[in-house]
Amino acid sequence: MTDAPPDLRADARRNRERILQAAVGQFTRHGIDASLEDVARAAGVGAGTLYRHFPSREALIAAALRQGQDRLLAEAARARALPDADAALAAWLASLQDYLRTFHGLPAPVLAAIEQQDSPLALSCEAMAAMTGEFLDRAKREGHARASVETADLFLATLGIAWAVDRAAACGTSTGRVNAILARGYLRDGGDR
Amino acid sequence: MTDAPPDLRADARRNRERILQAAVGQFTRHGIDASLEDVARAAGVGAGTLYRHFPSREALIAAALRQGQDRLLAEAARARALPDADAALAAWLASLQDYLRTFHGLPAPVLAAIEQQDSPLALSCEAMAAMTGEFLDRAKREGHARASVETADLFLATLGIAWAVDRAAACGTSTGRVNAILARGYLRDGGDR
DNA sequence: GGGTTATGTGGAGACTGCCTCCGTATAGTG
DNA sequence: CACTATACGGAGGCAGTCTCCACATAACCC
């Protein structure tokens, strides 16, 4: 759980951990836009301390997310083990969307991280896109994925749908039905190109 | 162009118009999250005046959007005239996304308006959903739209994709390719249900 | 233990944006 | 011209982000 910062003083390490824990709590309760002052307060720490450890909101999000990433990787491994390439891709996309629902509003900073690779989220973001590409490629080879579908586009569409479902949770829309549209389209007939 | 407020004093009417014009400018340049203080400043008006005419950011957005709505309705009519139901649906969805790109970040308040119908945007939002339903129903009857696709889901997916494309404009992703995925899915084979 | 110093701490305060309130200005009317 | 309903504007309260630096303290050495 502790992401073992290199060589911090004991109190610094302790504070860092407290902040992280408080951040997870606040982000879970109030979404990704939770007040950082509140996070500091909940951690029993001054604002300066928070900003020294995590210079930007994105950095804090990235760190708070690190834990859930293990689960995502585990689910990716499970999906990879599926014999059916199409099912594997679908399972991966579902896991990805679950992950993006870790905190309310998460898709926004993740998408933002695509563009500026200096973002602390950029790494995991690229990794997610790469894995999407891996599953998509396999589904093109072994399954029924269209050759014309590109990784970036599918990833973007997935992010967009995760965002929309996340925000419209109240009105009764199911992730499943929306994703069914993404998988098979709103049109009935196939016919590539 | 002037949305003819009922019976305002001359200076009030003039100021309202200036604010609206300034809002369009700021929203166009800086997106939907532009500072309202800047809008007031650009309009040469105090903050109080701005808030009296437009009590919330959403109200201002709704008013600033009113102009573009005419174009959207015109495009809807053009789409409705298309003989092919599938093409009509696709054209409508494309127009809708164009409209959602009027201002950077517009999909967010529009989606938010779905949930709270007291929002000034709720009306146009419901109208857009209703029109999507109209085109979808026709495509189900006359074209190749799947019976299992529901209006709310398609509308939501469209919003999500508009959001994602809007935000990822920099990296080279085309609306066309993403929408192709939405239309025909990432899988090759048909087979309803 | 006591002294020294590199490493951290916290909160005051500068800044920005949202929004309200009310003393003042002015358009419209007779 | 006087009078009043209507509208104006900006000061000020609030909340949030982020920085800066006087002060604390962990770690190291004797």
Short mmCIF file of C-alpha atoms (C1' of nucleotides) in Angstrom, two decimals:
data_model
loop_
_atom_site.label_atom_id
_atom_site.label_comp_id
_atom_site.label_asym_id
_atom_site.label_seq_id
_atom_site.Cartn_x
_atom_site.Cartn_y
_atom_site.Cartn_z
CA MET A 1 0.00 0.00 0.00
CA THR A 2 2.70 2.47 0.94
CA ASP A 3 4.31 3.62 -2.23
CA ALA A 4 7.65 3.79 -0.38
CA PRO A 5 9.02 7.25 -1.07
CA PRO A 6 12.79 7.09 -1.29
CA ASP A 7 14.37 8.58 1.83
CA LEU A 8 11.97 10.81 3.69
CA ARG A 9 12.18 11.80 7.29
CA ALA A 10 9.90 9.73 9.51
CA ASP A 11 7.37 12.51 10.11
CA ALA A 12 7.26 13.33 6.43
CA ARG A 13 6.58 9.74 5.52
CA ARG A 14 3.83 9.57 8.14
CA ASN A 15 2.21 12.78 6.92
CA ARG A 16 2.38 11.66 3.33
CA GLU A 17 0.52 8.52 4.23
CA ARG A 18 -2.10 10.40 6.21
CA ILE A 19 -2.69 12.81 3.35
CA LEU A 20 -3.07 9.96 0.92
CA GLN A 21 -5.58 8.24 3.15
CA ALA A 22 -7.53 11.46 3.65
CA ALA A 23 -7.47 12.11 -0.09
CA VAL A 24 -8.94 8.70 -0.87
CA GLY A 25 -11.67 9.40 1.67
CA GLN A 26 -12.53 12.83 0.32
CA PHE A 27 -12.32 11.83 -3.33
CA THR A 28 -14.55 8.86 -2.65
CA ARG A 29 -17.09 10.95 -0.81
CA HIS A 30 -17.05 14.18 -2.76
CA GLY A 31 -15.50 13.26 -6.08
CA ILE A 32 -12.30 14.33 -7.75
CA ASP A 33 -13.03 18.02 -7.20
CA ALA A 34 -13.06 17.76 -3.41
CA SER A 35 -11.46 20.71 -1.66
CA LEU A 36 -7.76 20.12 -1.08
CA GLU A 37 -8.05 22.24 2.04
CA ASP A 38 -10.50 19.69 3.35
CA VAL A 39 -8.09 16.91 2.51
CA ALA A 40 -5.37 18.68 4.46
CA ARG A 41 -7.74 19.29 7.35
CA ALA A 42 -8.88 15.66 7.38
CA ALA A 43 -5.25 14.59 7.40
CA GLY A 44 -4.54 16.93 10.31
CA VAL A 45 -1.92 18.73 8.26
CA GLY A 46 -1.30 22.24 6.98
CA ALA A 47 -1.91 23.23 3.38
CA GLY A 48 1.80 23.74 2.82
CA THR A 49 2.53 20.16 3.78
CA LEU A 50 -0.04 18.84 1.38
CA TYR A 51 1.32 20.87 -1.51
CA ARG A 52 4.90 19.95 -0.75
CA HIS A 53 4.09 16.26 -0.99
CA PHE A 54 1.70 16.58 -3.91
CA PRO A 55 2.37 19.70 -5.90
CA SER A 56 -0.81 19.46 -7.94
CA ARG A 57 -4.24 17.98 -7.64
CA GLU A 58 -3.34 15.57 -10.42
CA ALA A 59 -0.34 14.33 -8.49
CA LEU A 60 -2.55 13.62 -5.51
CA ILE A 61 -5.11 11.86 -7.67
CA ALA A 62 -2.42 9.78 -9.29
CA ALA A 63 -1.07 8.72 -5.91
CA ALA A 64 -4.52 8.04 -4.48
CA LEU A 65 -5.25 5.94 -7.53
CA ARG A 66 -2.13 3.83 -7.31
CA GLN A 67 -3.84 1.37 -5.00
CA GLY A 68 -6.77 0.66 -7.28
CA GLN A 69 -4.34 0.12 -10.13
CA ASP A 70 -3.28 -3.20 -8.74
CA ARG A 71 -6.85 -4.41 -8.96
CA LEU A 72 -7.10 -3.12 -12.51
CA LEU A 73 -3.97 -5.00 -13.49
CA ALA A 74 -5.34 -8.13 -11.88
CA GLU A 75 -8.53 -7.81 -13.84
CA ALA A 76 -6.54 -7.23 -17.00
CA ALA A 77 -4.68 -10.48 -16.37
CA ARG A 78 -7.96 -12.27 -15.83
CA ALA A 79 -9.35 -10.82 -19.05
CA ARG A 80 -6.21 -11.77 -20.92
CA ALA A 81 -6.71 -15.35 -19.85
CA LEU A 82 -10.12 -15.57 -21.49
CA PRO A 83 -10.08 -17.87 -24.52
CA ASP A 84 -12.44 -15.65 -26.53
CA ALA A 85 -10.74 -12.53 -27.82
CA ASP A 86 -13.97 -10.55 -28.12
CA ALA A 87 -14.99 -11.43 -24.58
CA ALA A 88 -11.52 -10.46 -23.38
CA LEU A 89 -11.81 -7.03 -25.00
CA ALA A 90 -15.27 -6.51 -23.55
CA ALA A 91 -14.11 -7.59 -20.11
CA TRP A 92 -11.15 -5.25 -20.28
CA LEU A 93 -13.29 -2.31 -21.30
CA ALA A 94 -15.70 -3.05 -18.46
CA SER A 95 -12.84 -3.22 -15.95
CA LEU A 96 -11.43 0.01 -17.32
CA GLN A 97 -14.75 1.74 -16.81
CA ASP A 98 -15.06 0.34 -13.32
CA TYR A 99 -11.66 1.74 -12.57
CA LEU A 100 -12.61 5.11 -14.00
CA ARG A 101 -15.52 5.11 -11.60
CA THR A 102 -13.20 4.82 -8.59
CA PHE A 103 -13.75 8.52 -7.97
CA HIS A 104 -16.56 10.68 -9.29
CA GLY A 105 -15.28 12.73 -12.19
CA LEU A 106 -12.12 10.77 -12.76
CA PRO A 107 -12.45 10.54 -16.55
CA ALA A 108 -11.82 14.27 -16.90
CA PRO A 109 -8.28 14.41 -15.50
CA VAL A 110 -7.44 11.12 -17.17
CA LEU A 111 -8.46 12.47 -20.53
CA ALA A 112 -6.61 15.69 -19.84
CA ALA A 113 -3.51 13.63 -19.12
CA ILE A 114 -3.56 12.22 -22.63
CA GLU A 115 -2.64 15.59 -24.03
CA GLN A 116 0.03 16.78 -21.65
CA GLN A 117 2.39 13.92 -20.97
CA ASP A 118 4.05 15.78 -18.12
CA SER A 119 0.96 15.03 -16.04
CA PRO A 120 1.43 12.55 -13.20
CA LEU A 121 -1.53 10.68 -14.61
CA ALA A 122 -0.04 10.44 -18.06
CA LEU A 123 1.85 7.27 -17.36
CA SER A 124 -1.11 5.23 -16.19
CA CYS A 125 -3.17 6.85 -18.89
CA GLU A 126 -0.81 5.71 -21.62
CA ALA A 127 -0.66 2.30 -20.02
CA MET A 128 -4.42 2.02 -20.16
CA ALA A 129 -4.49 3.05 -23.78
CA ALA A 130 -1.74 0.57 -24.58
CA MET A 131 -3.62 -2.28 -22.93
CA THR A 132 -6.74 -1.32 -24.81
CA GLY A 133 -4.68 -1.54 -27.96
CA GLU A 134 -3.38 -4.96 -26.96
CA PHE A 135 -6.87 -6.37 -26.41
CA LEU A 136 -8.18 -4.69 -29.53
CA ASP A 137 -5.39 -6.10 -31.68
CA ARG A 138 -6.00 -9.56 -30.39
CA ALA A 139 -9.72 -9.22 -31.08
CA LYS A 140 -8.92 -8.12 -34.61
CA ARG A 141 -6.73 -11.18 -35.15
CA GLU A 142 -8.65 -13.85 -33.31
CA GLY A 143 -12.10 -12.38 -32.94
CA HIS A 144 -14.51 -10.12 -34.72
CA ALA A 145 -13.21 -6.65 -34.10
CA ARG A 146 -13.28 -4.41 -37.15
CA ALA A 147 -9.93 -3.67 -38.72
CA SER A 148 -10.95 -0.05 -39.19
CA VAL A 149 -11.30 0.60 -35.47
CA GLU A 150 -8.26 2.37 -34.08
CA THR A 151 -7.02 2.11 -30.53
CA ALA A 152 -7.09 5.83 -29.82
CA ASP A 153 -10.66 6.11 -31.02
CA LEU A 154 -11.90 3.17 -29.01
CA PHE A 155 -10.11 4.39 -25.91
CA LEU A 156 -11.56 7.84 -26.35
CA ALA A 157 -15.05 6.50 -26.84
CA THR A 158 -14.69 4.38 -23.73
CA LEU A 159 -13.56 7.38 -21.73
CA GLY A 160 -16.44 9.44 -23.04
CA ILE A 161 -19.00 6.81 -22.17
CA ALA A 162 -17.48 6.32 -18.73
CA TRP A 163 -17.75 10.05 -18.22
CA ALA A 164 -21.36 10.23 -19.34
CA VAL A 165 -22.51 7.25 -17.31
CA ASP A 166 -20.63 8.53 -14.29
CA ARG A 167 -22.40 11.86 -14.49
CA ALA A 168 -25.83 10.55 -15.35
CA ALA A 169 -25.92 7.82 -12.75
CA ALA A 170 -29.06 9.28 -11.23
CA CYS A 171 -31.29 8.87 -14.26
CA GLY A 172 -31.65 5.15 -14.80
CA THR A 173 -29.12 4.35 -17.44
CA SER A 174 -27.17 1.15 -17.30
CA THR A 175 -23.54 0.88 -18.24
CA GLY A 176 -24.37 -2.40 -19.89
CA ARG A 177 -26.81 -1.02 -22.42
CA VAL A 178 -24.60 1.91 -23.35
CA ASN A 179 -21.64 -0.38 -23.79
CA ALA A 180 -23.71 -2.72 -25.90
CA ILE A 181 -24.13 0.18 -28.30
CA LEU A 182 -20.40 0.72 -28.32
CA ALA A 183 -19.75 -2.95 -29.00
CA ARG A 184 -22.26 -3.57 -31.75
CA GLY A 185 -23.30 -0.10 -32.83
CA TYR A 186 -26.77 1.22 -33.11
CA LEU A 187 -27.13 -0.20 -36.60
CA ARG A 188 -28.02 -3.79 -37.22
CA ASP A 189 -26.02 -4.88 -40.24
CA GLY A 190 -22.33 -5.59 -40.36
CA GLY A 191 -20.25 -5.07 -43.50
CA ASP A 192 -16.77 -3.79 -42.83
CA ARG A 193 -15.36 -0.57 -44.29
CA MET B 1 -30.90 37.73 -32.71
CA THR B 2 -32.25 39.72 -29.81
CA ASP B 3 -34.32 37.41 -27.69
CA ALA B 4 -36.72 40.28 -26.98
CA PRO B 5 -37.11 40.41 -23.22
CA PRO B 6 -40.63 41.50 -22.33
CA ASP B 7 -40.61 45.09 -21.07
CA LEU B 8 -37.20 46.18 -19.88
CA ARG B 9 -35.99 49.68 -19.49
CA ALA B 10 -33.89 50.79 -22.45
CA ASP B 11 -30.58 50.68 -20.57
CA ALA B 12 -31.40 47.27 -19.19
CA ARG B 13 -32.14 45.89 -22.61
CA ARG B 14 -28.93 47.40 -23.95
CA ASN B 15 -26.87 45.94 -21.13
CA ARG B 16 -28.46 42.54 -21.48
CA GLU B 17 -27.48 42.48 -25.11
CA ARG B 18 -23.93 43.58 -24.37
CA ILE B 19 -23.54 40.89 -21.74
CA LEU B 20 -24.81 38.25 -24.11
CA GLN B 21 -22.40 39.34 -26.79
CA ALA B 22 -19.52 39.41 -24.34
CA ALA B 23 -20.51 35.97 -23.05
CA VAL B 24 -20.47 34.49 -26.53
CA GLY B 25 -17.02 35.98 -27.03
CA GLN B 26 -15.59 34.71 -23.77
CA PHE B 27 -17.20 31.29 -24.03
CA THR B 28 -15.91 30.93 -27.55
CA ARG B 29 -12.41 31.95 -26.58
CA HIS B 30 -12.06 30.39 -23.14
CA GLY B 31 -14.75 27.75 -23.02
CA ILE B 32 -17.79 27.37 -20.87
CA ASP B 33 -15.81 27.92 -17.67
CA ALA B 34 -14.72 31.42 -18.59
CA SER B 35 -14.75 33.84 -15.69
CA LEU B 36 -18.09 35.60 -15.37
CA GLU B 37 -16.27 38.58 -13.97
CA ASP B 38 -14.40 38.76 -17.25
CA VAL B 39 -17.68 38.59 -19.11
CA ALA B 40 -19.00 41.49 -17.07
CA ARG B 41 -15.79 43.43 -17.61
CA ALA B 42 -15.86 42.77 -21.35
CA ALA B 43 -19.46 43.95 -21.43
CA GLY B 44 -18.49 47.11 -19.53
CA VAL B 45 -20.93 46.23 -16.79
CA GLY B 46 -20.80 45.49 -13.07
CA ALA B 47 -21.04 42.01 -11.66
CA GLY B 48 -24.40 42.79 -10.11
CA THR B 49 -25.88 43.67 -13.47
CA LEU B 50 -24.69 40.44 -14.97
CA TYR B 51 -26.18 38.35 -12.20
CA ARG B 52 -29.45 40.24 -12.27
CA HIS B 53 -29.93 39.45 -15.93
CA PHE B 54 -28.57 35.92 -15.74
CA PRO B 55 -28.85 34.52 -12.23
CA SER B 56 -26.64 31.52 -12.92
CA ARG B 57 -23.91 30.49 -15.28
CA GLU B 58 -26.31 28.01 -16.84
CA ALA B 59 -28.82 30.74 -17.56
CA LEU B 60 -26.13 32.72 -19.35
CA ILE B 61 -25.01 29.68 -21.31
CA ALA B 62 -28.59 28.91 -22.27
CA ALA B 63 -29.11 32.44 -23.51
CA ALA B 64 -25.78 32.55 -25.33
CA LEU B 65 -26.70 29.30 -26.99
CA ARG B 66 -30.09 30.38 -28.19
CA GLN B 67 -28.64 31.71 -31.44
CA GLY B 68 -26.93 28.47 -32.40
CA GLN B 69 -30.13 26.60 -31.69
CA ASP B 70 -31.75 27.99 -34.78
CA ARG B 71 -29.00 26.48 -36.86
CA LEU B 72 -29.42 23.17 -35.07
CA LEU B 73 -33.13 23.15 -35.79
CA ALA B 74 -32.43 23.95 -39.42
CA GLU B 75 -30.04 21.05 -39.63
CA ALA B 76 -32.57 18.81 -37.97
CA ALA B 77 -35.08 19.73 -40.62
CA ARG B 78 -32.54 19.01 -43.32
CA ALA B 79 -31.78 15.64 -41.74
CA ARG B 80 -35.45 14.83 -41.44
CA ALA B 81 -35.83 15.38 -45.15
CA LEU B 82 -33.31 12.69 -46.00
CA PRO B 83 -34.94 9.67 -47.61
CA ASP B 84 -32.69 7.18 -45.82
CA ALA B 85 -33.61 6.80 -42.15
CA ASP B 86 -30.14 5.60 -41.13
CA ALA B 87 -28.49 8.51 -42.87
CA ALA B 88 -30.95 10.87 -41.22
CA LEU B 89 -30.07 9.55 -37.77
CA ALA B 90 -26.36 9.81 -38.50
CA ALA B 91 -26.77 13.33 -39.83
CA TRP B 92 -28.73 14.36 -36.77
CA LEU B 93 -26.16 12.94 -34.40
CA ALA B 94 -23.41 14.74 -36.30
CA SER B 95 -25.30 18.03 -36.10
CA LEU B 96 -25.93 17.49 -32.43
CA GLN B 97 -22.25 17.00 -31.81
CA ASP B 98 -21.38 20.05 -33.85
CA TYR B 99 -23.79 22.02 -31.73
CA LEU B 100 -22.27 20.64 -28.54
CA ARG B 101 -18.95 21.92 -29.78
CA THR B 102 -20.23 25.50 -29.96
CA PHE B 103 -18.37 26.20 -26.73
CA HIS B 104 -15.56 24.20 -25.20
CA GLY B 105 -16.91 22.07 -22.39
CA LEU B 106 -20.56 22.44 -23.29
CA PRO B 107 -21.45 18.74 -22.91
CA ALA B 108 -20.94 18.94 -19.15
CA PRO B 109 -23.67 21.46 -18.31
CA VAL B 110 -25.96 19.88 -20.89
CA LEU B 111 -25.59 16.49 -19.27
CA ALA B 112 -26.06 18.05 -15.85
CA ALA B 113 -29.28 19.58 -17.10
CA ILE B 114 -30.71 16.16 -17.78
CA GLU B 115 -30.86 15.45 -14.10
CA GLN B 116 -32.22 18.68 -12.72
CA GLN B 117 -35.04 19.85 -14.91
CA ASP B 118 -35.14 23.25 -13.25
CA SER B 119 -31.98 24.13 -15.16
CA PRO B 120 -32.36 26.73 -17.90
CA LEU B 121 -30.68 24.25 -20.19
CA ALA B 122 -33.11 21.47 -19.34
CA LEU B 123 -35.62 22.48 -21.97
CA SER B 124 -33.26 22.42 -24.92
CA CYS B 125 -31.67 19.35 -23.43
CA GLU B 126 -34.94 17.45 -23.36
CA ALA B 127 -35.71 18.69 -26.83
CA MET B 128 -32.43 17.31 -28.10
CA ALA B 129 -33.09 13.96 -26.46
CA ALA B 130 -36.59 13.90 -27.90
CA MET B 131 -35.34 14.59 -31.40
CA THR B 132 -32.74 11.88 -31.02
CA GLY B 133 -35.59 9.55 -30.09
CA GLU B 134 -37.56 10.65 -33.12
CA PHE B 135 -34.70 9.90 -35.52
CA LEU B 136 -33.90 6.67 -33.74
CA ASP B 137 -37.48 5.43 -33.90
CA ARG B 138 -37.66 6.17 -37.58
CA ALA B 139 -34.40 4.32 -38.14
CA LYS B 140 -35.78 1.37 -36.26
CA ARG B 141 -38.89 1.30 -38.43
CA GLU B 142 -37.49 2.20 -41.82
CA GLY B 143 -33.80 1.53 -41.46
CA HIS B 144 -31.40 -0.74 -39.69
CA ALA B 145 -31.28 0.56 -36.15
CA ARG B 146 -31.39 -2.16 -33.51
CA ALA B 147 -34.62 -2.46 -31.59
CA SER B 148 -32.66 -2.94 -28.37
CA VAL B 149 -31.07 0.50 -28.53
CA GLU B 150 -32.86 2.95 -26.27
CA THR B 151 -33.04 6.68 -26.81
CA ALA B 152 -31.58 7.63 -23.44
CA ASP B 153 -28.61 5.35 -23.96
CA LEU B 154 -27.86 6.61 -27.43
CA PHE B 155 -28.21 10.21 -26.35
CA LEU B 156 -25.91 9.62 -23.43
CA ALA B 157 -23.34 7.88 -25.57
CA THR B 158 -23.45 10.76 -28.03
CA LEU B 159 -22.93 13.27 -25.25
CA GLY B 160 -20.04 11.26 -23.88
CA ILE B 161 -18.35 11.01 -27.24
CA ALA B 162 -18.89 14.70 -27.91
CA TRP B 163 -17.30 15.41 -24.55
CA ALA B 164 -14.31 13.18 -25.19
CA VAL B 165 -13.66 14.46 -28.70
CA ASP B 166 -14.08 18.04 -27.53
CA ARG B 167 -11.44 17.57 -24.87
CA ALA B 168 -9.03 15.53 -26.92
CA ALA B 169 -9.11 17.72 -29.97
CA ALA B 170 -5.36 18.24 -29.81
CA CYS B 171 -4.33 14.64 -30.27
CA GLY B 172 -5.36 13.66 -33.76
CA THR B 173 -8.68 11.96 -33.31
CA SER B 174 -11.43 12.46 -35.81
CA THR B 175 -15.05 12.74 -34.86
CA GLY B 176 -15.84 10.65 -37.87
CA ARG B 177 -13.90 7.59 -36.80
CA VAL B 178 -15.22 7.67 -33.25
CA ASN B 179 -18.76 8.01 -34.49
CA ALA B 180 -18.25 5.15 -36.88
CA ILE B 181 -17.60 3.01 -33.84
CA LEU B 182 -20.80 4.26 -32.28
CA ALA B 183 -22.76 3.51 -35.42
CA ARG B 184 -21.49 0.05 -36.19
CA GLY B 185 -19.72 -1.00 -33.02
CA TYR B 186 -16.22 -2.26 -32.72
CA LEU B 187 -17.34 -5.79 -33.56
CA ARG B 188 -17.85 -6.95 -37.07
CA ASP B 189 -20.85 -9.26 -36.99
CA GLY B 190 -24.48 -8.21 -36.76
CA GLY B 191 -27.10 -10.37 -35.04
CA ASP B 192 -29.69 -8.46 -33.08
CA ARG B 193 -30.33 -8.92 -29.36
"C1'" DG C 1 22.30 12.94 26.81
"C1'" DG C 2 23.32 17.69 24.33
"C1'" DG C 3 24.38 20.33 20.24
"C1'" DT C 4 23.97 21.05 15.30
"C1'" DT C 5 21.85 21.07 10.93
"C1'" DA C 6 19.31 19.40 7.13
"C1'" DT C 7 14.70 18.46 6.51
"C1'" DG C 8 9.79 19.38 7.36
"C1'" DT C 9 5.87 21.92 9.19
"C1'" DG C 10 1.83 25.02 9.33
"C1'" DG C 11 -0.77 28.78 8.73
"C1'" DA C 12 -0.90 33.59 7.36
"C1'" DG C 13 -1.74 35.89 3.33
"C1'" DA C 14 -1.93 36.94 -1.73
"C1'" DC C 15 -4.77 35.92 -5.37
"C1'" DT C 16 -8.84 34.54 -8.12
"C1'" DG C 17 -13.57 33.65 -8.84
"C1'" DC C 18 -18.59 33.52 -7.34
"C1'" DC C 19 -22.34 35.93 -5.76
"C1'" DT C 20 -25.15 39.45 -2.80
"C1'" DC C 21 -26.50 43.70 -1.08
"C1'" DC C 22 -27.66 48.33 -1.10
"C1'" DG C 23 -26.57 53.29 -1.83
"C1'" DT C 24 -26.77 55.69 -6.03
"C1'" DA C 25 -28.10 56.80 -10.80
"C1'" DT C 26 -31.37 57.26 -14.43
"C1'" DA C 27 -35.25 56.17 -17.81
"C1'" DG C 28 -39.89 56.85 -18.24
"C1'" DT C 29 -43.96 59.40 -17.05
"C1'" DG C 30 -47.15 63.31 -16.02
"C1'" DC D 1 -39.11 69.61 -14.11
"C1'" DA D 2 -40.15 66.54 -10.58
"C1'" DC D 3 -41.01 62.03 -9.13
"C1'" DT D 4 -40.71 57.09 -8.84
"C1'" DA D 5 -40.02 52.56 -10.38
"C1'" DT D 6 -36.37 50.37 -12.30
"C1'" DA D 7 -31.70 49.33 -12.94
"C1'" DC D 8 -26.71 50.03 -12.01
"C1'" DG D 9 -22.09 48.96 -10.06
"C1'" DG D 10 -18.76 47.78 -7.12
"C1'" DA D 11 -17.56 46.87 -2.32
"C1'" DG D 12 -17.37 43.03 0.39
"C1'" DG D 13 -18.25 38.23 2.13
"C1'" DC D 14 -17.15 33.67 1.06
"C1'" DA D 15 -14.49 29.71 -0.62
"C1'" DG D 16 -10.75 27.69 -2.87
"C1'" DT D 17 -5.79 27.43 -4.60
"C1'" DC D 18 -1.15 27.92 -3.80
"C1'" DT D 19 3.28 30.25 -1.80
"C1'" DC D 20 6.40 31.69 1.51
"C1'" DC D 21 9.09 31.68 5.52
"C1'" DA D 22 9.61 31.80 10.65
"C1'" DC D 23 9.58 28.00 13.42
"C1'" DA D 24 9.89 22.95 14.82
"C1'" DT D 25 12.03 18.53 14.95
"C1'" DA D 26 14.22 14.12 13.24
"C1'" DA D 27 18.60 12.44 12.44
"C1'" DC D 28 23.29 12.43 13.08
"C1'" DC D 29 27.60 13.09 15.64
"C1'" DC D 30 30.12 13.58 19.63
#
